[in-house]
Amino acid sequence: MSRLVVVSNRVPLPDKHGNPPPGGLAVAVHAALRDQGGIWMGWSGRAVADTEDVRMTTREQGRIAYSLMDLTETDVEEYYNGFANRVLWPIFHGRVDLAEYARREMAGYFRVNRLFADQLVPMLRPDDTIWVHDYHLIPLAEELRQRGVRNRIGFFLHIPWPPADILFAMPVYEAVLSGLSAYDLVGFQTDYDMDNFIGCLRREGSGSPLGDGEVVAYGRQFRVGAFPIGMETEEFANLSRASVGKPGVRDLLRSLHGRRLIIGVDRLDYSKGIPNRIDAYERFLKRHPDFRGEVTFLQVTPKSRSDVPEYRAMQEAVAAQAGRVNGDNGAVDWTPIRYINQSLKRPVLAGLYRVAQVGFVTPLKDGMNLVAKEYVAAQDPADPGVLVLSRFAGAAREMVEALLINPYDIDATANALARALSMPLEERKERWSAMMDRLRAYDVHHWCRDYLGTLAKVERPSGPALPQAAPEAANPP
């Protein structure tokens, strides 16, 4: 069996006992690496002053080598904070208005991908399978092909892929498109994302589908597919059941004094639709006064990308919005919204999901959204809660039994909350059971095997190592 080489922006390191950190992706990829042996490479998270301080460190544990590369402060600012998170992230989430394109940052993004390739090539064996993750490293395969690498290389995009009119607003969109043509398998979260990608190739006249998942673009034939990422379903269900008695969960239940609980859990990001969600909850209280004082909305929102000014501003705005709603609607003995701007430990979150009557997941755009799946997996089969889910989350393609809403429609979302809190037990069980069966059948381990199994069937590259690239695509200035 060939080794597996995984490359991602950051590497979720195991603890001293070799256990991966909690979370579906880390668990599944670590399991695959243990089975096949191999390398997980990524940025160390360390930003140094200049290139003389850059180090490459490798930590071996069992059959896995964790290779971590330092970046300079300039690299981090241009590659990560700059092009990846100020251009690619907003564009891919449909927020052209928030994209801040700068040629210097774009150059830094491609420079760091070249650095990744330079460090990775000496580690590779001819029969290694390479699996690259997410938008930070789109050009990596093209850089590896330029260096003569003919191994199977797969790519998985964890975030959405935008329609052509959105992507083409980005000045270097063709370099991004051609970069993906250097992979052997490009995986997306949903069929919608895959169709958007193919639509971009067609609109540009640079590629077309051949059928059965095969695509030709920029002189190279490769495969595309939808691989909706799952979670560690049974493990999380067991964790939630065991966590109901945790002190943090017990304390919350005691403080609710019998009120029902709506829960939202999101990293602080404009794609998550948190302001719309708070507006919808306030509208729900006004339109359904019988629920006033009878329900509490817990919003857990850890800080995110605090180095990016837009995120700092959003943090202040959301906190102010929650405070205003509480001031306008609260009572001496009831706070409508409990807003927590910090992380909670995974067992506590699992327990909170289980005791919440409604999971409130309303992103404006999301590649998948595992919170929706975690909420369902955590439920008590005898008395499950109801998932209110944005139709713009990738999870909505699978979890059709949720109450699907348009997060821009505040009235309809408010009404969905009322419906969720009033839903009869038998209907709740029926909806939950259908979603849970699907989560069990296609968990994160199945996702990992499905993707790697598909990649293993791709014929190994032949002919020139580097495909015919678009003008300026292979080495942007």
Short mmCIF file of C-alpha atoms in Angstrom, two decimals:
data_model
loop_
_atom_site.label_atom_id
_atom_site.label_comp_id
_atom_site.label_asym_id
_atom_site.label_seq_id
_atom_site.Cartn_x
_atom_site.Cartn_y
_atom_site.Cartn_z
CA MET A 1 0.00 0.00 0.00
CA SER A 2 1.37 3.43 -0.94
CA ARG A 3 1.95 6.06 1.71
CA LEU A 4 -0.55 8.88 2.18
CA VAL A 5 0.82 12.43 2.19
CA VAL A 6 -1.66 14.99 3.52
CA VAL A 7 -1.02 18.72 3.09
CA SER A 8 -3.11 21.41 4.79
CA ASN A 9 -2.61 24.93 6.01
CA ARG A 10 -2.50 23.77 9.65
CA VAL A 11 -1.88 20.32 11.11
CA PRO A 12 -4.05 19.06 14.00
CA LEU A 13 -1.35 17.44 16.11
CA PRO A 14 -2.14 14.44 18.34
CA ASP A 15 -1.64 14.47 22.09
CA LYS A 16 1.26 12.71 23.81
CA HIS A 17 -0.66 9.44 23.70
CA GLY A 18 -1.10 9.65 19.92
CA ASN A 19 -4.80 10.55 20.05
CA PRO A 20 -5.93 13.08 17.42
CA PRO A 21 -7.73 16.22 18.55
CA PRO A 22 -11.53 16.00 18.54
CA GLY A 23 -13.30 16.70 15.27
CA GLY A 24 -14.28 14.57 12.31
CA LEU A 25 -11.61 15.55 9.79
CA ALA A 26 -8.69 15.10 12.20
CA VAL A 27 -10.03 11.73 13.39
CA ALA A 28 -10.61 10.33 9.89
CA VAL A 29 -7.36 11.54 8.31
CA HIS A 30 -5.30 10.37 11.27
CA ALA A 31 -6.92 6.95 10.94
CA ALA A 32 -6.06 6.81 7.22
CA LEU A 33 -2.49 7.88 7.92
CA ARG A 34 -2.12 5.24 10.63
CA ASP A 35 -3.37 2.56 8.22
CA GLN A 36 -1.18 3.57 5.28
CA GLY A 37 1.68 5.34 6.97
CA GLY A 38 2.72 8.73 5.72
CA ILE A 39 3.17 12.43 6.31
CA TRP A 40 0.93 15.30 7.39
CA MET A 41 2.53 18.59 6.37
CA GLY A 42 1.46 22.15 7.05
CA TRP A 43 2.28 25.50 8.57
CA SER A 44 3.55 25.36 12.14
CA GLY A 45 1.54 28.43 13.15
CA ARG A 46 4.82 30.19 13.95
CA ALA A 47 5.51 33.55 12.27
CA VAL A 48 9.18 34.60 12.31
CA ALA A 49 10.84 37.90 11.49
CA ASP A 50 12.82 36.85 8.41
CA THR A 51 13.71 33.85 6.28
CA GLU A 52 16.86 33.04 8.28
CA ASP A 53 14.62 32.08 11.21
CA VAL A 54 12.40 29.74 9.17
CA ARG A 55 12.57 26.13 10.34
CA MET A 56 11.12 22.83 9.15
CA THR A 57 10.50 20.45 12.02
CA THR A 58 9.32 16.85 11.86
CA ARG A 59 7.75 14.89 14.68
CA GLU A 60 7.24 11.16 14.21
CA GLN A 61 4.58 9.20 16.03
CA GLY A 62 4.04 5.61 15.00
CA ARG A 63 3.71 5.44 11.21
CA ILE A 64 2.97 9.17 10.85
CA ALA A 65 5.45 12.00 10.40
CA TYR A 66 4.13 15.48 11.19
CA SER A 67 6.14 18.02 9.20
CA LEU A 68 5.66 21.63 10.22
CA MET A 69 7.02 24.60 8.33
CA ASP A 70 7.50 28.10 9.74
CA LEU A 71 6.47 31.15 7.74
CA THR A 72 7.75 34.68 7.95
CA GLU A 73 5.51 37.46 9.26
CA THR A 74 5.31 38.79 5.70
CA ASP A 75 4.23 35.36 4.45
CA VAL A 76 1.47 35.14 7.03
CA GLU A 77 0.20 38.63 6.30
CA GLU A 78 0.18 38.19 2.51
CA TYR A 79 -0.66 34.49 2.07
CA TYR A 80 -2.96 33.80 5.03
CA ASN A 81 -4.45 37.06 6.35
CA GLY A 82 -4.21 38.62 2.90
CA PHE A 83 -5.10 36.67 -0.23
CA ALA A 84 -6.55 33.54 1.38
CA ASN A 85 -8.83 35.29 3.87
CA ARG A 86 -9.40 38.70 2.31
CA VAL A 87 -9.90 37.52 -1.28
CA LEU A 88 -10.57 33.80 -1.65
CA TRP A 89 -12.74 33.41 1.46
CA PRO A 90 -15.18 36.26 0.67
CA ILE A 91 -15.28 35.48 -3.07
CA PHE A 92 -15.99 31.79 -2.48
CA HIS A 93 -18.74 32.75 -0.02
CA GLY A 94 -20.35 35.16 -2.51
CA ARG A 95 -19.21 38.38 -0.80
CA VAL A 96 -17.51 40.22 -3.64
CA ASP A 97 -18.12 43.46 -1.75
CA LEU A 98 -15.78 42.32 1.03
CA ALA A 99 -12.92 41.11 -1.16
CA GLU A 100 -9.81 43.28 -0.86
CA TYR A 101 -7.54 42.38 -3.75
CA ALA A 102 -3.90 43.51 -3.68
CA ARG A 103 -1.30 42.32 -6.17
CA ARG A 104 1.35 42.05 -3.44
CA GLU A 105 -0.82 39.72 -1.35
CA MET A 106 -1.70 37.62 -4.38
CA ALA A 107 2.03 37.23 -5.11
CA GLY A 108 2.59 36.20 -1.48
CA TYR A 109 -0.07 33.50 -1.78
CA PHE A 110 1.60 31.90 -4.80
CA ARG A 111 5.06 32.37 -3.24
CA VAL A 112 4.07 30.41 -0.12
CA ASN A 113 2.59 27.64 -2.26
CA ARG A 114 5.94 27.43 -4.06
CA LEU A 115 7.61 27.20 -0.65
CA PHE A 116 5.28 24.34 0.34
CA ALA A 117 6.20 22.54 -2.90
CA ASP A 118 9.94 23.07 -2.38
CA GLN A 119 9.75 21.58 1.11
CA LEU A 120 7.47 18.70 0.13
CA VAL A 121 9.27 17.37 -2.97
CA PRO A 122 12.32 15.92 -1.09
CA MET A 123 9.99 13.97 1.21
CA LEU A 124 8.07 12.23 -1.59
CA ARG A 125 8.37 8.67 -2.85
CA PRO A 126 7.25 7.71 -6.37
CA ASP A 127 4.19 5.79 -5.21
CA ASP A 128 2.94 8.25 -2.54
CA THR A 129 -0.64 9.48 -2.80
CA ILE A 130 -0.89 13.20 -2.07
CA TRP A 131 -4.06 14.74 -0.61
CA VAL A 132 -4.20 18.54 -0.47
CA HIS A 133 -6.84 20.33 1.59
CA ASP A 134 -8.65 23.59 1.08
CA TYR A 135 -8.42 27.01 -0.49
CA HIS A 136 -5.06 28.01 1.02
CA LEU A 137 -3.23 25.52 -1.23
CA ILE A 138 -5.05 25.53 -4.58
CA PRO A 139 -1.85 26.13 -6.65
CA LEU A 140 0.18 23.41 -4.90
CA ALA A 141 -0.34 20.63 -7.45
CA GLU A 142 0.69 22.91 -10.31
CA GLU A 143 3.87 23.78 -8.41
CA LEU A 144 4.56 20.09 -7.78
CA ARG A 145 3.97 19.21 -11.45
CA GLN A 146 6.47 21.91 -12.44
CA ARG A 147 8.99 20.11 -10.24
CA GLY A 148 8.39 16.81 -12.03
CA VAL A 149 6.01 15.18 -9.54
CA ARG A 150 3.79 12.60 -11.27
CA ASN A 151 2.18 11.08 -8.19
CA ARG A 152 -1.58 10.96 -7.78
CA ILE A 153 -2.59 14.27 -6.27
CA GLY A 154 -6.07 14.95 -4.96
CA PHE A 155 -7.63 18.16 -3.70
CA PHE A 156 -10.64 18.67 -1.45
CA LEU A 157 -12.33 22.05 -1.07
CA HIS A 158 -13.97 22.44 2.32
CA ILE A 159 -15.73 25.72 1.46
CA PRO A 160 -18.24 26.49 -1.33
CA TRP A 161 -17.27 27.03 -4.96
CA PRO A 162 -18.96 30.16 -6.37
CA PRO A 163 -20.85 30.65 -9.65
CA ALA A 164 -18.90 32.06 -12.61
CA ASP A 165 -20.07 35.66 -12.26
CA ILE A 166 -18.79 35.70 -8.66
CA LEU A 167 -15.47 33.97 -9.35
CA PHE A 168 -14.72 36.13 -12.38
CA ALA A 169 -14.80 39.25 -10.19
CA MET A 170 -11.44 38.08 -8.82
CA PRO A 171 -8.58 39.43 -10.94
CA VAL A 172 -6.57 36.17 -10.92
CA TYR A 173 -9.46 33.75 -11.31
CA GLU A 174 -7.85 32.01 -14.30
CA ALA A 175 -4.75 31.16 -12.27
CA VAL A 176 -7.01 29.57 -9.66
CA LEU A 177 -8.97 27.59 -12.27
CA SER A 178 -5.87 26.34 -14.06
CA GLY A 179 -4.27 25.43 -10.74
CA LEU A 180 -7.05 22.94 -10.03
CA SER A 181 -6.56 21.28 -13.43
CA ALA A 182 -3.19 19.98 -12.22
CA TYR A 183 -4.89 17.67 -9.71
CA ASP A 184 -6.12 14.18 -10.53
CA LEU A 185 -9.27 14.44 -8.41
CA VAL A 186 -10.95 17.66 -7.27
CA GLY A 187 -13.53 17.05 -4.55
CA PHE A 188 -16.34 19.38 -3.51
CA GLN A 189 -18.81 19.33 -0.65
CA THR A 190 -21.95 19.27 -2.85
CA ASP A 191 -23.05 18.69 -6.41
CA TYR A 192 -23.95 22.39 -6.56
CA ASP A 193 -20.31 23.35 -5.93
CA MET A 194 -19.11 20.86 -8.54
CA ASP A 195 -21.60 22.20 -11.09
CA ASN A 196 -20.45 25.77 -10.35
CA PHE A 197 -16.84 24.75 -11.00
CA ILE A 198 -17.70 23.09 -14.31
CA GLY A 199 -19.82 26.11 -15.20
CA CYS A 200 -16.80 28.37 -14.67
CA LEU A 201 -14.71 26.26 -17.04
CA ARG A 202 -17.46 26.33 -19.66
CA ARG A 203 -18.04 30.06 -19.40
CA GLU A 204 -14.34 30.74 -19.74
CA GLY A 205 -14.02 28.33 -22.67
CA SER A 206 -11.12 26.64 -20.92
CA GLY A 207 -12.66 23.25 -20.21
CA SER A 208 -15.67 20.98 -20.47
CA PRO A 209 -17.06 17.80 -18.90
CA LEU A 210 -16.52 14.47 -20.64
CA GLY A 211 -19.06 12.52 -18.59
CA ASP A 212 -18.80 10.17 -15.61
CA GLY A 213 -16.97 12.79 -13.56
CA GLU A 214 -14.21 13.35 -16.10
CA VAL A 215 -13.29 16.91 -17.08
CA VAL A 216 -10.76 18.28 -19.54
CA ALA A 217 -9.34 21.75 -18.92
CA TYR A 218 -6.11 23.58 -19.71
CA GLY A 219 -4.85 20.58 -21.68
CA ARG A 220 -5.28 18.05 -18.88
CA GLN A 221 -7.93 15.45 -18.05
CA PHE A 222 -8.93 14.94 -14.41
CA ARG A 223 -11.89 13.87 -12.27
CA VAL A 224 -14.30 15.92 -10.20
CA GLY A 225 -16.81 14.71 -7.63
CA ALA A 226 -19.05 15.64 -4.71
CA PHE A 227 -17.93 14.16 -1.38
CA PRO A 228 -20.02 15.68 1.42
CA ILE A 229 -17.91 15.49 4.57
CA GLY A 230 -19.41 13.60 7.49
CA MET A 231 -18.69 13.47 11.20
CA GLU A 232 -17.79 10.78 13.73
CA THR A 233 -21.49 10.10 14.29
CA GLU A 234 -21.54 7.28 16.85
CA GLU A 235 -18.65 8.70 18.85
CA PHE A 236 -20.36 12.09 19.11
CA ALA A 237 -23.71 10.53 20.02
CA ASN A 238 -22.01 8.63 22.85
CA LEU A 239 -20.19 11.78 23.96
CA SER A 240 -23.40 13.80 24.11
CA ARG A 241 -25.15 11.12 26.14
CA ALA A 242 -22.28 11.03 28.65
CA SER A 243 -21.95 14.83 28.80
CA VAL A 244 -25.44 15.76 29.98
CA GLY A 245 -24.20 15.44 33.56
CA LYS A 246 -21.16 17.68 33.01
CA PRO A 247 -21.04 20.66 35.41
CA GLY A 248 -21.31 23.22 32.60
CA VAL A 249 -24.43 21.56 31.19
CA ARG A 250 -26.02 21.04 34.61
CA ASP A 251 -25.38 24.65 35.55
CA LEU A 252 -27.01 25.92 32.37
CA LEU A 253 -30.09 23.73 32.81
CA ARG A 254 -30.45 24.87 36.39
CA SER A 255 -30.23 28.52 35.36
CA LEU A 256 -32.94 28.10 32.69
CA HIS A 257 -35.56 27.32 35.36
CA GLY A 258 -37.42 25.00 33.00
CA ARG A 259 -37.29 27.28 29.94
CA ARG A 260 -36.69 25.69 26.57
CA LEU A 261 -33.37 26.24 24.83
CA ILE A 262 -32.44 27.30 21.29
CA ILE A 263 -28.73 26.89 20.51
CA GLY A 264 -26.47 28.35 17.84
CA VAL A 265 -22.76 27.58 17.64
CA ASP A 266 -20.56 29.33 15.07
CA ARG A 267 -17.09 30.68 14.62
CA LEU A 268 -17.37 34.47 14.32
CA ASP A 269 -17.60 35.02 10.57
CA TYR A 270 -19.83 37.05 8.27
CA SER A 271 -20.72 33.88 6.33
CA LYS A 272 -22.51 32.42 9.36
CA GLY A 273 -25.44 34.85 9.28
CA ILE A 274 -25.37 35.60 13.01
CA PRO A 275 -26.88 39.13 12.74
CA ASN A 276 -29.76 37.74 10.59
CA ARG A 277 -30.26 35.00 13.16
CA ILE A 278 -30.51 37.44 16.04
CA ASP A 279 -32.96 39.56 14.04
CA ALA A 280 -35.07 36.45 13.36
CA TYR A 281 -35.09 35.49 17.03
CA GLU A 282 -36.22 38.98 18.01
CA ARG A 283 -38.94 38.86 15.32
CA PHE A 284 -40.01 35.47 16.70
CA LEU A 285 -40.45 36.98 20.19
CA LYS A 286 -42.52 39.86 18.82
CA ARG A 287 -44.72 37.74 16.53
CA HIS A 288 -45.20 34.91 19.05
CA PRO A 289 -45.54 36.63 22.43
CA ASP A 290 -46.62 33.39 24.15
CA PHE A 291 -42.99 32.29 24.00
CA ARG A 292 -41.66 35.41 25.75
CA GLY A 293 -40.03 34.38 29.00
CA GLU A 294 -40.43 30.70 28.04
CA VAL A 295 -37.41 30.21 25.80
CA THR A 296 -33.74 31.25 25.84
CA PHE A 297 -31.41 31.55 22.86
CA LEU A 298 -27.79 30.54 23.59
CA GLN A 299 -25.36 31.76 20.91
CA VAL A 300 -21.80 30.46 21.27
CA THR A 301 -19.44 32.40 19.01
CA PRO A 302 -15.69 32.00 19.55
CA LYS A 303 -13.54 34.82 18.22
CA SER A 304 -12.02 34.28 14.79
CA ARG A 305 -9.22 35.89 12.75
CA SER A 306 -8.90 38.77 15.19
CA ASP A 307 -5.94 40.08 13.17
CA VAL A 308 -8.32 40.93 10.31
CA PRO A 309 -10.03 44.34 10.90
CA GLU A 310 -13.37 43.23 9.43
CA TYR A 311 -13.62 40.45 12.01
CA ARG A 312 -12.84 42.76 14.93
CA ALA A 313 -15.57 45.14 13.75
CA MET A 314 -18.03 42.27 13.38
CA GLN A 315 -17.30 41.03 16.89
CA GLU A 316 -18.22 44.44 18.31
CA ALA A 317 -21.34 44.73 16.14
CA VAL A 318 -22.76 41.30 17.07
CA ALA A 319 -22.14 41.87 20.79
CA ALA A 320 -23.91 45.24 20.54
CA GLN A 321 -26.84 43.69 18.66
CA ALA A 322 -27.31 40.95 21.28
CA GLY A 323 -27.17 43.57 24.02
CA ARG A 324 -29.81 45.71 22.30
CA VAL A 325 -32.19 42.76 21.89
CA ASN A 326 -31.77 41.87 25.56
CA GLY A 327 -32.33 45.47 26.61
CA ASP A 328 -35.47 45.86 24.50
CA ASN A 329 -37.04 42.47 25.25
CA GLY A 330 -35.66 41.12 28.52
CA ALA A 331 -37.17 41.05 31.99
CA VAL A 332 -35.75 41.08 35.50
CA ASP A 333 -35.84 37.28 35.62
CA TRP A 334 -35.24 36.49 31.93
CA THR A 335 -32.44 37.25 29.46
CA PRO A 336 -33.60 36.44 25.90
CA ILE A 337 -30.09 35.90 24.46
CA ARG A 338 -27.07 34.48 26.17
CA TYR A 339 -24.11 35.42 24.00
CA ILE A 340 -20.80 33.66 24.69
CA ASN A 341 -17.82 35.02 22.78
CA GLN A 342 -15.43 32.18 23.63
CA SER A 343 -14.84 28.50 22.93
CA LEU A 344 -16.47 25.74 24.94
CA LYS A 345 -14.95 22.31 25.39
CA ARG A 346 -16.30 19.68 23.03
CA PRO A 347 -17.96 17.52 25.74
CA VAL A 348 -19.81 20.57 27.10
CA LEU A 349 -20.98 21.52 23.61
CA ALA A 350 -22.16 17.96 22.98
CA GLY A 351 -24.19 18.04 26.17
CA LEU A 352 -25.67 21.45 25.34
CA TYR A 353 -26.74 20.22 21.90
CA ARG A 354 -28.51 17.29 23.52
CA VAL A 355 -30.56 19.39 25.96
CA ALA A 356 -31.48 22.08 23.40
CA GLN A 357 -34.94 21.82 21.86
CA VAL A 358 -33.84 23.67 18.70
CA GLY A 359 -30.58 23.74 16.78
CA PHE A 360 -30.41 27.12 15.01
CA VAL A 361 -27.98 26.88 12.04
CA THR A 362 -28.48 29.70 9.55
CA PRO A 363 -25.35 30.49 7.52
CA LEU A 364 -25.68 32.79 4.52
CA LYS A 365 -23.29 30.42 2.72
CA ASP A 366 -21.40 27.40 3.99
CA GLY A 367 -19.50 24.55 2.42
CA MET A 368 -21.05 21.97 4.75
CA ASN A 369 -21.58 23.08 8.38
CA LEU A 370 -20.86 20.24 10.75
CA VAL A 371 -22.66 21.96 13.62
CA ALA A 372 -25.93 20.93 11.95
CA LYS A 373 -24.78 17.31 11.87
CA GLU A 374 -23.42 17.44 15.42
CA TYR A 375 -26.73 18.77 16.72
CA VAL A 376 -28.66 15.90 15.14
CA ALA A 377 -26.14 13.27 16.29
CA ALA A 378 -26.37 14.57 19.87
CA GLN A 379 -30.13 14.22 20.23
CA ASP A 380 -31.97 11.90 22.59
CA PRO A 381 -33.82 9.38 20.35
CA ALA A 382 -36.76 9.35 22.77
CA ASP A 383 -37.21 13.13 22.70
CA PRO A 384 -35.19 14.69 19.85
CA GLY A 385 -34.98 18.39 19.14
CA VAL A 386 -35.59 20.10 15.81
CA LEU A 387 -32.94 21.42 13.43
CA VAL A 388 -33.67 24.78 11.78
CA LEU A 389 -31.19 24.92 8.89
CA SER A 390 -30.29 27.39 6.17
CA ARG A 391 -30.84 26.04 2.68
CA PHE A 392 -27.53 27.70 1.77
CA ALA A 393 -25.50 25.31 3.95
CA GLY A 394 -24.04 22.30 2.19
CA ALA A 395 -25.65 20.14 4.90
CA ALA A 396 -29.09 21.07 3.53
CA ARG A 397 -28.40 18.87 0.48
CA GLU A 398 -28.45 15.83 2.80
CA MET A 399 -30.57 16.90 5.78
CA VAL A 400 -33.80 17.56 3.95
CA GLU A 401 -35.88 16.63 7.00
CA ALA A 402 -34.68 19.73 8.86
CA LEU A 403 -36.82 22.86 8.76
CA LEU A 404 -35.05 24.49 5.82
CA ILE A 405 -35.15 28.27 5.78
CA ASN A 406 -33.88 31.26 3.81
CA PRO A 407 -31.78 33.21 6.36
CA TYR A 408 -32.46 36.45 4.49
CA ASP A 409 -36.20 35.99 5.12
CA ILE A 410 -36.47 37.13 8.74
CA ASP A 411 -40.23 36.53 9.03
CA ALA A 412 -40.06 32.98 7.65
CA THR A 413 -37.12 32.13 9.94
CA ALA A 414 -39.04 33.48 12.93
CA ASN A 415 -42.02 31.32 12.01
CA ALA A 416 -39.74 28.28 11.66
CA LEU A 417 -38.61 28.76 15.25
CA ALA A 418 -42.22 28.79 16.41
CA ARG A 419 -42.96 25.67 14.38
CA ALA A 420 -39.90 23.88 15.76
CA LEU A 421 -40.90 24.63 19.37
CA SER A 422 -44.48 23.48 18.71
CA MET A 423 -43.69 20.33 16.71
CA PRO A 424 -45.32 17.10 18.01
CA LEU A 425 -43.06 14.38 19.36
CA GLU A 426 -43.85 11.84 16.63
CA GLU A 427 -42.96 14.29 13.86
CA ARG A 428 -39.73 15.20 15.65
CA LYS A 429 -38.80 11.53 15.94
CA GLU A 430 -39.57 10.86 12.30
CA ARG A 431 -37.47 13.78 11.06
CA TRP A 432 -34.59 13.02 13.41
CA SER A 433 -34.52 9.30 12.59
CA ALA A 434 -34.21 9.91 8.85
CA MET A 435 -31.33 12.37 9.33
CA MET A 436 -29.56 10.17 11.86
CA ASP A 437 -29.73 7.12 9.59
CA ARG A 438 -28.01 9.16 6.90
CA LEU A 439 -25.34 10.45 9.32
CA ARG A 440 -24.57 6.90 10.41
CA ALA A 441 -24.37 5.57 6.85
CA TYR A 442 -22.08 8.32 5.59
CA ASP A 443 -19.89 9.29 8.53
CA VAL A 444 -16.48 10.91 8.27
CA HIS A 445 -14.70 7.55 7.97
CA HIS A 446 -16.91 6.66 4.99
CA TRP A 447 -16.16 10.09 3.49
CA CYS A 448 -12.42 9.53 3.81
CA ARG A 449 -12.57 6.04 2.29
CA ASP A 450 -14.86 7.24 -0.49
CA TYR A 451 -12.55 10.08 -1.51
CA LEU A 452 -9.29 8.11 -1.27
CA GLY A 453 -10.87 5.11 -3.00
CA THR A 454 -11.90 7.32 -5.91
CA LEU A 455 -8.45 8.90 -6.07
CA ALA A 456 -6.81 5.46 -6.08
CA LYS A 457 -8.76 4.52 -9.23
CA VAL A 458 -7.49 7.53 -11.18
CA GLU A 459 -4.91 6.56 -13.75
CA ARG A 460 -1.50 7.87 -12.83
CA PRO A 461 -0.41 10.93 -14.80
CA SER A 462 1.37 10.34 -18.07
CA GLY A 463 3.15 12.65 -20.50
CA PRO A 464 4.50 16.01 -19.39
CA ALA A 465 4.48 16.57 -15.65
CA LEU A 466 3.03 20.06 -16.12
CA PRO A 467 -0.19 20.57 -18.10
CA GLN A 468 -0.55 23.34 -20.63
CA ALA A 469 -1.21 26.33 -18.37
CA ALA A 470 -3.21 29.46 -18.97
CA PRO A 471 -1.23 32.67 -19.56
CA GLU A 472 0.44 33.76 -16.31
CA ALA A 473 -1.36 30.94 -14.44
CA ALA A 474 1.61 28.76 -13.59
CA ASN A 475 3.74 31.51 -12.12
CA PRO A 476 1.76 34.68 -11.42
CA PRO A 477 3.79 37.79 -10.72
#
